[in-house]
Amino acid sequence: MLKEKCGVYAAKCNGEVFSKLYWGSLAQNHRGHESYGFLTYYNGLRRYVDIGLIPRIEREEFQRWMNLLPGEMGIAHVRYGTSGRRDAGLKYAQPIVSSNGRRKLGIAYNGNIVNIGWLKRELKIKDEVCDSELLCKYLNIKDNIIEQIENCMELVEGAYSVVGLSSNGDLFAFRDPHGIRPLIFGKSEDAIAIASESAALDINNIKLEGEIEPGELVIISKDEMERIKIVKDNRAFCGFEFAYFSRPDSIINGRFVYRIREELGRRLGKRYEDYVRKADIIISIPETADDAAYGLHEETGLRWERALRRHRFVTHRAFIMGPRERASIIDMKVNIANSLKGKKVIIVEDSIVRGDTTKTIVSKLKRAGAEKIFVFITFPKITHPCFYGIDMATFSELIGFSMSNEDIAKAIGADAVCYQEYEDFIDIIGGNLCMACVTGNYPTKTAQDIANRAKLIPNNKLRIYEYFEV
Ligand code: SF4
């Protein structure tokens, strides 16, 4: 089970900004469950962070929150840790704030820095710190924020979609030259907002206007948004956003994500006709594979049964557990709503990373009597780790790194595993994507060097962030 690394939000409005930040972050809570936070500007910076999910705030409590976080501009964050200790809780919660003695600067950030060793040396920091703290200190070196963001885009390698707010009241956002993680903006009569996903604009009735382009900085002042192109657009947007991370009702590149997922399902139906002919029903892993299952059903005419259901209130997090506990919590999260006795089942899943989630589900289907199980995967085979902010384990933990499709099927107890072909995926989504976890071709140099070196170490169990220290 993969974890997305953070959602960011920024807004400037005529009136109190807190409600925009709150609802926008709530709409992006799927991107990070570990902690959340808000930072607003009102005669200086006001910050509130806490661990866990964004809380439910009742109508009568809103005023108290607005008093705590007053002002017309602010930024917000939901976090799943990319580096730093995951059990550190509040210490790494964002927005994170640093001071250079003349000014305070707060940022909320989505992504991962690859050349973190260089950054630590540059800042003369030896202790364990997370990449957001380093990035915040780095951006605060110079008082001229534009100049320092130019330096950042030239020298800091990795994925970073950043929103920031200073104690001088500067509100800004920028995206790394490859635009690996999403960042979009929208406007309404009374507000300008920047978010990771368009669904977080919709909830505030803010109309999506476009994306912050790779290598672009925007500065928001009064009701205006100034766009400054810092470096050339070298786009390599994360392909995995389409298959798994983004909300189905978000728009990326002008298309609803759920429509793309339907198409991914349809293409699997065309590509694997032999297995479709042998199958009786389609089942999907809720909820990220539901749209693809619908597309597959439309394409093939096979019945789609929503026979797997989630226990809505079992929200325990599997990532803090070992493989055995993780399998057992996944087993508890999903229930089978039907007998599958004697059925030949296509189970649609968005991806296979370690294989333990799919294995647990396959064994559940077998216990419910399924005779044959063909696993259809909407994303191509993941063979390499992600260095850009997605928790894709180590080389040794990636089941697709060393195993053939047949061996993977055997390992997870299925009769066949059918991955989306890389060419089909590109054909559906379009080009200019990062697909490094599939192809091993990373859009940035240090990441490529690290991957090439790490691949040569047998049974390499180094976590991704440990490579960066080297
Ligand atoms: S390596 Fe994979 S998960 Fe990471 S940014 Fe690239 S496509 Fe996305």
Short mmCIF file of C-alpha atoms and ligand atoms in Angstrom, two decimals:
data_model
loop_
_atom_site.label_atom_id
_atom_site.label_comp_id
_atom_site.label_asym_id
_atom_site.label_seq_id
_atom_site.Cartn_x
_atom_site.Cartn_y
_atom_site.Cartn_z
CA MET A 1 0.00 0.00 0.00
CA LEU A 2 1.58 3.24 -1.11
CA LYS A 3 1.54 6.52 0.67
CA GLU A 4 1.40 9.83 -1.08
CA LYS A 5 3.69 12.54 0.13
CA CYS A 6 1.71 15.57 1.05
CA GLY A 7 -0.80 18.06 -0.22
CA VAL A 8 -0.24 21.81 -0.23
CA TYR A 9 -2.66 24.73 -0.31
CA ALA A 10 -2.30 28.52 -0.40
CA ALA A 11 -4.94 31.21 -0.60
CA LYS A 12 -5.42 34.96 -0.55
CA CYS A 13 -8.95 36.24 -0.20
CA ASN A 14 -11.08 39.23 0.69
CA GLY A 15 -11.96 38.19 4.20
CA GLU A 16 -10.70 35.56 6.61
CA VAL A 17 -8.63 32.93 4.80
CA PHE A 18 -8.91 30.15 7.37
CA SER A 19 -12.06 28.57 5.99
CA LYS A 20 -10.49 28.30 2.50
CA LEU A 21 -7.39 26.65 3.98
CA TYR A 22 -9.45 24.29 6.09
CA TRP A 23 -11.81 23.01 3.40
CA GLY A 24 -9.06 22.91 0.78
CA SER A 25 -6.85 20.80 3.04
CA LEU A 26 -9.70 18.52 3.98
CA ALA A 27 -10.26 17.82 0.27
CA GLN A 28 -6.59 16.82 0.04
CA ASN A 29 -6.36 14.74 3.20
CA HIS A 30 -5.94 11.58 1.10
CA ARG A 31 -2.45 12.89 0.25
CA GLY A 32 -1.19 12.72 3.84
CA HIS A 33 -2.49 11.40 7.15
CA GLU A 34 0.49 11.89 9.44
CA SER A 35 0.09 15.54 10.33
CA TYR A 36 -1.52 18.77 9.18
CA GLY A 37 -0.94 22.46 9.65
CA PHE A 38 -1.94 26.04 8.83
CA LEU A 39 0.07 29.26 8.65
CA THR A 40 -1.56 32.65 8.21
CA TYR A 41 -0.34 36.23 8.03
CA TYR A 42 -1.74 38.93 10.29
CA ASN A 43 0.90 41.38 11.56
CA GLY A 44 3.33 38.46 11.41
CA LEU A 45 2.97 34.71 11.04
CA ARG A 46 0.47 32.57 13.00
CA ARG A 47 1.00 28.81 12.95
CA TYR A 48 -0.95 25.78 14.09
CA VAL A 49 0.15 22.17 13.49
CA ASP A 50 -1.03 18.84 14.86
CA ILE A 51 -0.68 15.14 14.16
CA GLY A 52 -3.24 12.93 12.45
CA LEU A 53 -6.10 13.78 10.10
CA ILE A 54 -7.60 17.25 9.79
CA PRO A 55 -10.22 17.39 12.53
CA ARG A 56 -13.91 17.87 12.03
CA ILE A 57 -14.67 21.46 13.00
CA GLU A 58 -18.27 22.26 13.81
CA ARG A 59 -19.80 25.51 12.62
CA GLU A 60 -19.76 27.12 16.08
CA GLU A 61 -16.04 26.33 16.51
CA PHE A 62 -14.99 28.09 13.31
CA GLN A 63 -14.77 31.52 14.90
CA ARG A 64 -12.34 30.22 17.53
CA TRP A 65 -10.09 28.83 14.75
CA MET A 66 -10.31 32.09 12.81
CA ASN A 67 -9.25 34.00 15.94
CA LEU A 68 -6.31 31.64 16.31
CA LEU A 69 -5.36 31.94 12.63
CA PRO A 70 -6.53 35.38 11.45
CA GLY A 71 -5.66 37.12 8.22
CA GLU A 72 -6.45 37.20 4.51
CA MET A 73 -3.58 35.04 3.31
CA GLY A 74 -2.22 31.71 4.37
CA ILE A 75 -0.82 28.32 3.49
CA ALA A 76 -1.66 24.80 4.63
CA HIS A 77 -0.31 21.28 4.47
CA VAL A 78 -1.18 17.63 4.99
CA ARG A 79 1.83 15.39 5.45
CA TYR A 80 3.08 11.93 4.90
CA GLY A 81 6.81 11.94 5.65
CA THR A 82 9.33 11.66 2.84
CA SER A 83 12.35 11.94 5.08
CA GLY A 84 13.07 12.40 8.73
CA ARG A 85 11.77 9.98 11.36
CA ARG A 86 8.17 9.05 10.80
CA ASP A 87 7.47 8.78 14.49
CA ALA A 88 8.73 12.32 15.07
CA GLY A 89 5.15 13.57 14.70
CA LEU A 90 4.87 17.26 15.38
CA LYS A 91 8.56 18.02 14.86
CA TYR A 92 8.21 17.52 11.11
CA ALA A 93 4.67 18.82 10.72
CA GLN A 94 4.31 21.57 8.10
CA PRO A 95 4.08 24.44 7.33
CA ILE A 96 7.58 24.64 8.69
CA VAL A 97 9.04 28.07 9.61
CA SER A 98 12.64 29.30 9.70
CA SER A 99 14.11 32.65 10.62
CA ASN A 100 17.19 34.33 9.16
CA GLY A 101 17.24 36.95 11.89
CA ARG A 102 15.57 39.58 9.70
CA ARG A 103 12.57 37.68 8.42
CA LYS A 104 10.59 34.53 9.12
CA LEU A 105 9.68 32.27 6.24
CA GLY A 106 7.15 29.44 6.24
CA ILE A 107 6.74 26.81 3.57
CA ALA A 108 4.51 23.83 2.84
CA TYR A 109 6.08 21.42 0.44
CA ASN A 110 5.26 18.28 -1.57
CA GLY A 111 8.08 16.19 -3.01
CA ASN A 112 11.52 14.98 -2.10
CA ILE A 113 15.00 16.46 -2.36
CA VAL A 114 17.48 14.11 -4.02
CA ASN A 115 20.80 15.87 -3.36
CA ILE A 116 20.09 16.26 0.33
CA GLY A 117 23.73 15.53 1.28
CA TRP A 118 24.84 18.58 -0.72
CA LEU A 119 22.09 20.71 0.82
CA LYS A 120 23.13 19.72 4.35
CA ARG A 121 26.75 20.57 3.63
CA GLU A 122 25.72 23.88 2.09
CA LEU A 123 23.76 24.75 5.24
CA LYS A 124 26.45 23.23 7.53
CA ILE A 125 23.88 20.98 9.20
CA LYS A 126 25.01 17.63 10.58
CA ASP A 127 21.95 16.48 12.56
CA GLU A 128 19.06 14.48 11.23
CA VAL A 129 16.59 16.92 9.71
CA CYS A 130 13.82 16.46 7.22
CA ASP A 131 14.08 17.85 3.70
CA SER A 132 11.34 20.46 4.23
CA GLU A 133 13.31 22.02 7.09
CA LEU A 134 16.45 22.11 4.94
CA LEU A 135 14.59 23.60 2.01
CA CYS A 136 13.00 26.23 4.22
CA LYS A 137 16.38 27.28 5.68
CA TYR A 138 17.89 27.32 2.20
CA LEU A 139 15.15 29.54 0.79
CA ASN A 140 15.62 31.92 3.68
CA ILE A 141 19.36 32.53 3.12
CA LYS A 142 18.79 35.61 0.99
CA ASP A 143 16.25 38.34 1.68
CA ASN A 144 15.42 38.49 -2.02
CA ILE A 145 13.16 35.50 -2.39
CA ILE A 146 13.20 35.57 -6.21
CA GLU A 147 16.99 35.33 -6.31
CA GLN A 148 17.02 32.47 -3.83
CA ILE A 149 14.34 30.53 -5.73
CA GLU A 150 16.49 30.97 -8.86
CA ASN A 151 19.37 29.37 -6.92
CA CYS A 152 17.08 26.64 -5.69
CA MET A 153 15.92 25.72 -9.18
CA GLU A 154 19.49 25.64 -10.40
CA LEU A 155 21.08 23.72 -7.52
CA VAL A 156 18.47 21.75 -5.58
CA GLU A 157 17.63 18.51 -7.33
CA GLY A 158 14.39 16.66 -6.86
CA ALA A 159 10.66 17.13 -6.87
CA TYR A 160 9.27 20.19 -5.11
CA SER A 161 5.93 21.89 -5.34
CA VAL A 162 6.13 24.62 -2.72
CA VAL A 163 3.83 27.26 -1.29
CA GLY A 164 5.35 29.88 1.01
CA LEU A 165 4.49 32.84 3.21
CA SER A 166 6.87 35.32 4.85
CA SER A 167 6.58 37.55 7.90
CA ASN A 168 6.64 40.48 5.43
CA GLY A 169 3.40 39.19 3.94
CA ASP A 170 4.86 37.72 0.74
CA LEU A 171 2.75 34.82 -0.56
CA PHE A 172 4.33 32.72 -3.30
CA ALA A 173 4.45 29.28 -4.92
CA PHE A 174 6.86 27.50 -7.24
CA ARG A 175 7.48 24.17 -8.86
CA ASP A 176 10.72 22.37 -9.71
CA PRO A 177 11.97 22.51 -13.33
CA HIS A 178 10.52 19.03 -14.07
CA GLY A 179 7.15 19.71 -12.44
CA ILE A 180 7.17 16.20 -10.99
CA ARG A 181 4.51 16.81 -8.35
CA PRO A 182 1.29 18.68 -9.17
CA LEU A 183 0.54 22.34 -8.42
CA ILE A 184 -2.44 24.19 -9.87
CA PHE A 185 -4.15 27.52 -9.31
CA GLY A 186 -7.63 28.97 -9.53
CA LYS A 187 -9.58 32.16 -8.99
CA SER A 188 -12.98 33.23 -7.76
CA GLU A 189 -14.50 36.65 -7.23
CA ASP A 190 -13.05 36.90 -3.75
CA ALA A 191 -10.02 34.59 -3.78
CA ILE A 192 -6.93 33.25 -5.51
CA ALA A 193 -5.85 29.78 -4.45
CA ILE A 194 -3.07 27.32 -5.21
CA ALA A 195 -3.44 23.61 -4.52
CA SER A 196 -2.06 20.17 -5.25
CA GLU A 197 -5.37 19.08 -6.79
CA SER A 198 -8.30 20.79 -8.45
CA ALA A 199 -10.81 19.01 -6.16
CA ALA A 200 -9.41 21.23 -3.40
CA LEU A 201 -10.39 24.32 -5.41
CA ASP A 202 -13.86 22.94 -6.21
CA ILE A 203 -14.74 22.57 -2.54
CA ASN A 204 -14.17 26.34 -2.13
CA ASN A 205 -16.03 27.25 -5.34
CA ILE A 206 -12.78 28.44 -6.90
CA LYS A 207 -12.48 27.91 -10.65
CA LEU A 208 -9.43 26.02 -11.92
CA GLU A 209 -7.43 28.35 -14.18
CA GLY A 210 -4.32 26.30 -14.93
CA GLU A 211 -1.15 24.87 -13.50
CA ILE A 212 1.93 26.50 -12.06
CA GLU A 213 4.33 25.48 -14.79
CA PRO A 214 7.52 23.53 -14.16
CA GLY A 215 10.27 26.05 -13.35
CA GLU A 216 7.75 28.80 -12.62
CA LEU A 217 7.35 31.07 -9.60
CA VAL A 218 4.14 32.93 -8.82
CA ILE A 219 3.80 35.78 -6.37
CA ILE A 220 0.41 36.78 -5.05
CA SER A 221 -0.17 40.31 -3.86
CA LYS A 222 -3.48 42.10 -3.40
CA ASP A 223 -5.77 40.52 -6.01
CA GLU A 224 -3.03 39.93 -8.54
CA MET A 225 -0.92 36.95 -9.39
CA GLU A 226 2.44 37.63 -11.01
CA ARG A 227 3.95 34.72 -12.97
CA ILE A 228 7.73 34.57 -13.34
CA LYS A 229 9.41 31.93 -15.48
CA ILE A 230 12.64 31.09 -13.69
CA VAL A 231 13.98 28.19 -15.76
CA LYS A 232 12.97 26.28 -18.88
CA ASP A 233 10.07 23.83 -18.55
CA ASN A 234 11.63 20.37 -18.53
CA ARG A 235 8.44 18.55 -17.77
CA ALA A 236 8.41 15.03 -16.29
CA PHE A 237 5.12 14.83 -14.40
CA CYS A 238 4.66 11.78 -12.16
CA GLY A 239 2.76 9.14 -14.14
CA PHE A 240 1.65 7.49 -10.95
CA GLU A 241 -0.59 10.42 -10.06
CA PHE A 242 -2.97 9.24 -12.80
CA ALA A 243 -3.17 5.62 -11.70
CA TYR A 244 -3.29 5.99 -7.95
CA PHE A 245 -2.67 9.21 -6.06
CA SER A 246 -4.92 11.90 -7.36
CA ARG A 247 -8.57 12.03 -6.58
CA PRO A 248 -10.73 10.69 -9.43
CA ASP A 249 -12.64 13.99 -9.51
CA SER A 250 -9.48 16.07 -9.93
CA ILE A 251 -8.49 17.41 -13.33
CA ILE A 252 -4.96 16.91 -14.64
CA ASN A 253 -3.92 18.15 -18.09
CA GLY A 254 -7.52 19.11 -18.81
CA ARG A 255 -8.93 15.63 -18.14
CA PHE A 256 -10.75 14.16 -15.15
CA VAL A 257 -8.60 11.50 -13.54
CA TYR A 258 -11.49 9.03 -13.38
CA ARG A 259 -11.92 9.20 -17.19
CA ILE A 260 -8.25 8.34 -17.60
CA ARG A 261 -8.60 5.41 -15.20
CA GLU A 262 -11.60 4.13 -17.14
CA GLU A 263 -9.47 4.22 -20.29
CA LEU A 264 -6.68 2.34 -18.51
CA GLY A 265 -9.22 -0.37 -17.67
CA ARG A 266 -10.53 -0.49 -21.24
CA ARG A 267 -7.02 -0.91 -22.59
CA LEU A 268 -6.36 -3.85 -20.26
CA GLY A 269 -9.50 -5.46 -21.67
CA LYS A 270 -8.24 -5.09 -25.24
CA ARG A 271 -4.71 -6.21 -24.41
CA TYR A 272 -5.62 -9.33 -22.40
CA GLU A 273 -8.58 -10.74 -24.33
CA ASP A 274 -7.53 -14.33 -23.60
CA TYR A 275 -7.97 -13.88 -19.87
CA VAL A 276 -11.17 -11.90 -20.34
CA ARG A 277 -12.64 -14.84 -22.27
CA LYS A 278 -11.80 -17.20 -19.41
CA ALA A 279 -13.25 -14.98 -16.66
CA ASP A 280 -16.76 -14.87 -15.13
CA ILE A 281 -16.64 -11.57 -13.25
CA ILE A 282 -14.58 -8.43 -12.59
CA ILE A 283 -13.88 -7.29 -9.04
CA SER A 284 -11.92 -4.19 -8.08
CA ILE A 285 -9.88 -3.23 -5.07
CA PRO A 286 -11.80 -0.28 -3.64
CA GLU A 287 -11.52 2.60 -4.37
CA THR A 288 -8.61 3.52 -6.62
CA ALA A 289 -9.28 0.64 -9.05
CA ASP A 290 -13.06 1.08 -9.29
CA ASP A 291 -12.99 3.41 -12.31
CA ALA A 292 -10.61 1.15 -14.22
CA ALA A 293 -12.84 -1.84 -13.40
CA TYR A 294 -15.80 0.07 -14.82
CA GLY A 295 -13.85 0.76 -18.03
CA LEU A 296 -12.89 -2.89 -18.28
CA HIS A 297 -16.52 -3.87 -17.75
CA GLU A 298 -17.66 -1.43 -20.48
CA GLU A 299 -15.06 -2.73 -22.89
CA THR A 300 -15.66 -6.44 -22.31
CA GLY A 301 -19.29 -6.68 -21.24
CA LEU A 302 -18.18 -8.82 -18.28
CA ARG A 303 -20.16 -8.31 -15.10
CA TRP A 304 -18.43 -6.00 -12.59
CA GLU A 305 -19.32 -6.96 -9.04
CA ARG A 306 -18.41 -4.64 -6.22
CA ALA A 307 -17.80 -7.67 -4.06
CA LEU A 308 -14.95 -6.13 -2.09
CA ARG A 309 -15.93 -3.47 0.42
CA ARG A 310 -13.90 -1.40 2.83
CA HIS A 311 -14.71 -1.19 6.52
CA ARG A 312 -15.11 2.58 6.58
CA PHE A 313 -13.85 3.16 10.07
CA VAL A 314 -10.86 0.82 10.04
CA THR A 315 -8.38 3.52 9.17
CA HIS A 316 -5.27 2.14 10.89
CA ARG A 317 -2.10 2.85 9.04
CA ALA A 318 -0.22 -0.14 7.64
CA PHE A 319 3.07 1.63 6.93
CA ILE A 320 4.27 1.63 10.52
CA MET A 321 4.00 -2.15 10.70
CA GLY A 322 6.09 -5.10 9.60
CA PRO A 323 4.99 -7.22 6.62
CA ARG A 324 2.97 -9.70 8.71
CA GLU A 325 1.06 -7.04 10.65
CA ARG A 326 0.59 -5.04 7.44
CA ALA A 327 -1.00 -8.04 5.75
CA SER A 328 -3.27 -8.60 8.72
CA ILE A 329 -4.47 -4.97 8.88
CA ILE A 330 -5.16 -5.01 5.13
CA ASP A 331 -7.10 -8.24 5.64
CA MET A 332 -9.17 -6.48 8.30
CA LYS A 333 -9.80 -3.38 6.18
CA VAL A 334 -11.53 -5.17 3.32
CA ASN A 335 -14.51 -7.50 3.41
CA ILE A 336 -15.99 -9.80 0.76
CA ALA A 337 -19.65 -9.18 0.09
CA ASN A 338 -20.37 -12.32 -1.90
CA SER A 339 -19.61 -16.00 -2.30
CA LEU A 340 -17.20 -16.54 -5.19
CA LYS A 341 -17.52 -20.31 -5.21
CA GLY A 342 -16.25 -21.73 -8.49
CA LYS A 343 -15.88 -18.26 -10.09
CA LYS A 344 -13.05 -17.22 -12.35
CA VAL A 345 -12.27 -13.68 -11.25
CA ILE A 346 -10.42 -10.73 -12.75
CA ILE A 347 -9.30 -8.56 -9.87
CA VAL A 348 -8.36 -5.02 -10.89
CA GLU A 349 -5.64 -3.31 -8.86
CA ASP A 350 -3.83 0.02 -9.49
CA SER A 351 -0.27 -1.21 -8.84
CA ILE A 352 1.91 -3.86 -7.25
CA VAL A 353 4.82 -2.58 -5.16
CA ARG A 354 5.85 -5.08 -2.48
CA GLY A 355 3.07 -7.48 -3.38
CA ASP A 356 1.82 -8.01 0.18
CA THR A 357 -1.47 -6.11 -0.30
CA THR A 358 -2.36 -8.00 -3.48
CA LYS A 359 -1.32 -11.30 -1.92
CA THR A 360 -3.63 -10.71 1.04
CA ILE A 361 -6.54 -9.85 -1.25
CA VAL A 362 -5.89 -12.85 -3.51
CA SER A 363 -5.87 -15.18 -0.53
CA LYS A 364 -9.13 -13.62 0.67
CA LEU A 365 -10.75 -14.24 -2.72
CA LYS A 366 -9.48 -17.83 -2.65
CA ARG A 367 -10.98 -18.33 0.81
CA ALA A 368 -14.28 -17.07 -0.61
CA GLY A 369 -14.15 -19.91 -3.15
CA ALA A 370 -12.70 -18.24 -6.30
CA GLU A 371 -11.45 -20.92 -8.66
CA LYS A 372 -9.12 -18.79 -10.77
CA ILE A 373 -7.75 -15.31 -10.14
CA PHE A 374 -6.28 -13.10 -12.86
CA VAL A 375 -4.78 -9.86 -11.52
CA PHE A 376 -5.11 -6.87 -13.91
CA ILE A 377 -2.85 -3.94 -12.99
CA THR A 378 -3.61 -0.49 -14.38
CA PHE A 379 -0.06 0.86 -13.89
CA PRO A 380 2.90 -0.78 -15.66
CA LYS A 381 5.29 -3.02 -13.74
CA ILE A 382 7.18 -1.11 -11.03
CA THR A 383 10.82 -2.16 -11.10
CA HIS A 384 12.69 0.80 -9.58
CA PRO A 385 12.37 2.93 -6.46
CA CYS A 386 10.96 6.44 -6.55
CA PHE A 387 13.29 9.25 -5.45
CA TYR A 388 10.69 11.97 -5.90
CA GLY A 389 8.41 11.68 -2.92
CA ILE A 390 6.56 8.39 -3.21
CA ASP A 391 7.21 5.68 -0.65
CA MET A 392 8.31 2.93 -3.00
CA ALA A 393 10.48 0.95 -0.66
CA THR A 394 13.92 -0.35 -1.55
CA PHE A 395 15.11 -2.30 -4.57
CA SER A 396 15.01 -5.51 -2.53
CA GLU A 397 11.42 -4.90 -1.42
CA LEU A 398 10.11 -4.16 -4.92
CA ILE A 399 8.63 -7.44 -6.09
CA GLY A 400 8.88 -6.30 -9.73
CA PHE A 401 12.61 -5.59 -9.58
CA SER A 402 13.79 -9.19 -9.65
CA MET A 403 10.76 -11.35 -10.51
CA SER A 404 9.12 -12.26 -13.80
CA ASN A 405 5.35 -11.83 -14.13
CA GLU A 406 4.90 -15.60 -13.75
CA ASP A 407 6.94 -15.65 -10.55
CA ILE A 408 4.99 -12.71 -9.17
CA ALA A 409 1.72 -14.52 -9.89
CA LYS A 410 3.06 -17.57 -8.02
CA ALA A 411 4.32 -15.44 -5.11
CA ILE A 412 0.96 -13.76 -4.57
CA GLY A 413 -1.07 -16.93 -5.18
CA ALA A 414 -2.75 -15.75 -8.43
CA ASP A 415 -3.13 -17.60 -11.72
CA ALA A 416 -1.83 -14.70 -13.83
CA VAL A 417 -0.64 -11.13 -13.42
CA CYS A 418 -1.37 -8.80 -16.37
CA TYR A 419 0.30 -5.38 -16.21
CA GLN A 420 -0.62 -2.37 -18.30
CA GLU A 421 1.93 -2.18 -21.10
CA TYR A 422 4.17 0.88 -20.83
CA GLU A 423 3.36 1.91 -24.44
CA ASP A 424 -0.38 1.67 -23.76
CA PHE A 425 -0.04 3.81 -20.64
CA ILE A 426 1.88 6.52 -22.51
CA ASP A 427 -0.57 6.35 -25.39
CA ILE A 428 -3.49 7.01 -23.02
CA ILE A 429 -1.89 9.69 -20.84
CA GLY A 430 0.46 11.42 -23.28
CA GLY A 431 4.19 12.13 -23.09
CA ASN A 432 6.43 14.25 -20.85
CA LEU A 433 5.95 11.95 -17.89
CA CYS A 434 8.30 10.69 -15.23
CA MET A 435 8.03 6.90 -15.45
CA ALA A 436 11.33 6.19 -13.71
CA CYS A 437 9.86 3.56 -11.38
CA VAL A 438 8.91 1.59 -14.50
CA THR A 439 11.76 2.29 -16.91
CA GLY A 440 14.67 3.08 -14.56
CA ASN A 441 15.26 6.32 -16.53
CA TYR A 442 15.21 9.13 -13.98
CA PRO A 443 14.66 12.72 -15.10
CA THR A 444 17.44 14.04 -12.83
CA LYS A 445 21.12 13.15 -12.75
CA THR A 446 21.79 12.38 -9.07
CA ALA A 447 18.74 10.13 -8.91
CA GLN A 448 20.01 8.23 -11.95
CA ASP A 449 23.48 7.86 -10.40
CA ILE A 450 22.05 6.63 -7.10
CA ALA A 451 19.79 4.11 -8.86
CA ASN A 452 22.66 2.80 -10.99
CA ARG A 453 24.85 2.32 -7.92
CA ALA A 454 22.12 0.91 -5.69
CA LYS A 455 21.11 -1.68 -8.29
CA LEU A 456 24.56 -3.24 -8.11
CA ILE A 457 24.41 -3.91 -4.35
CA PRO A 458 22.96 -7.41 -3.80
CA ASN A 459 19.95 -7.52 -1.47
CA ASN A 460 20.09 -3.76 -1.13
CA LYS A 461 17.98 -2.89 1.90
CA LEU A 462 18.91 0.79 2.19
CA ARG A 463 15.86 3.01 2.50
CA ILE A 464 15.69 5.65 -0.18
CA TYR A 465 16.52 8.59 2.09
CA GLU A 466 19.63 6.73 3.28
CA TYR A 467 21.05 6.89 -0.24
CA PHE A 468 20.76 10.66 -0.16
CA GLU A 469 23.01 10.98 2.86
CA VAL A 470 25.88 9.45 0.93
S1 SF4 B 1 9.42 7.42 -10.11
FE1 SF4 B 1 7.29 6.74 -10.39
S2 SF4 B 1 6.20 7.37 -8.54
FE2 SF4 B 1 8.15 8.48 -8.60
S3 SF4 B 1 7.68 10.44 -9.59
FE3 SF4 B 1 8.38 9.06 -11.19
S4 SF4 B 1 6.48 8.07 -11.93
FE4 SF4 B 1 6.00 9.04 -10.00
#
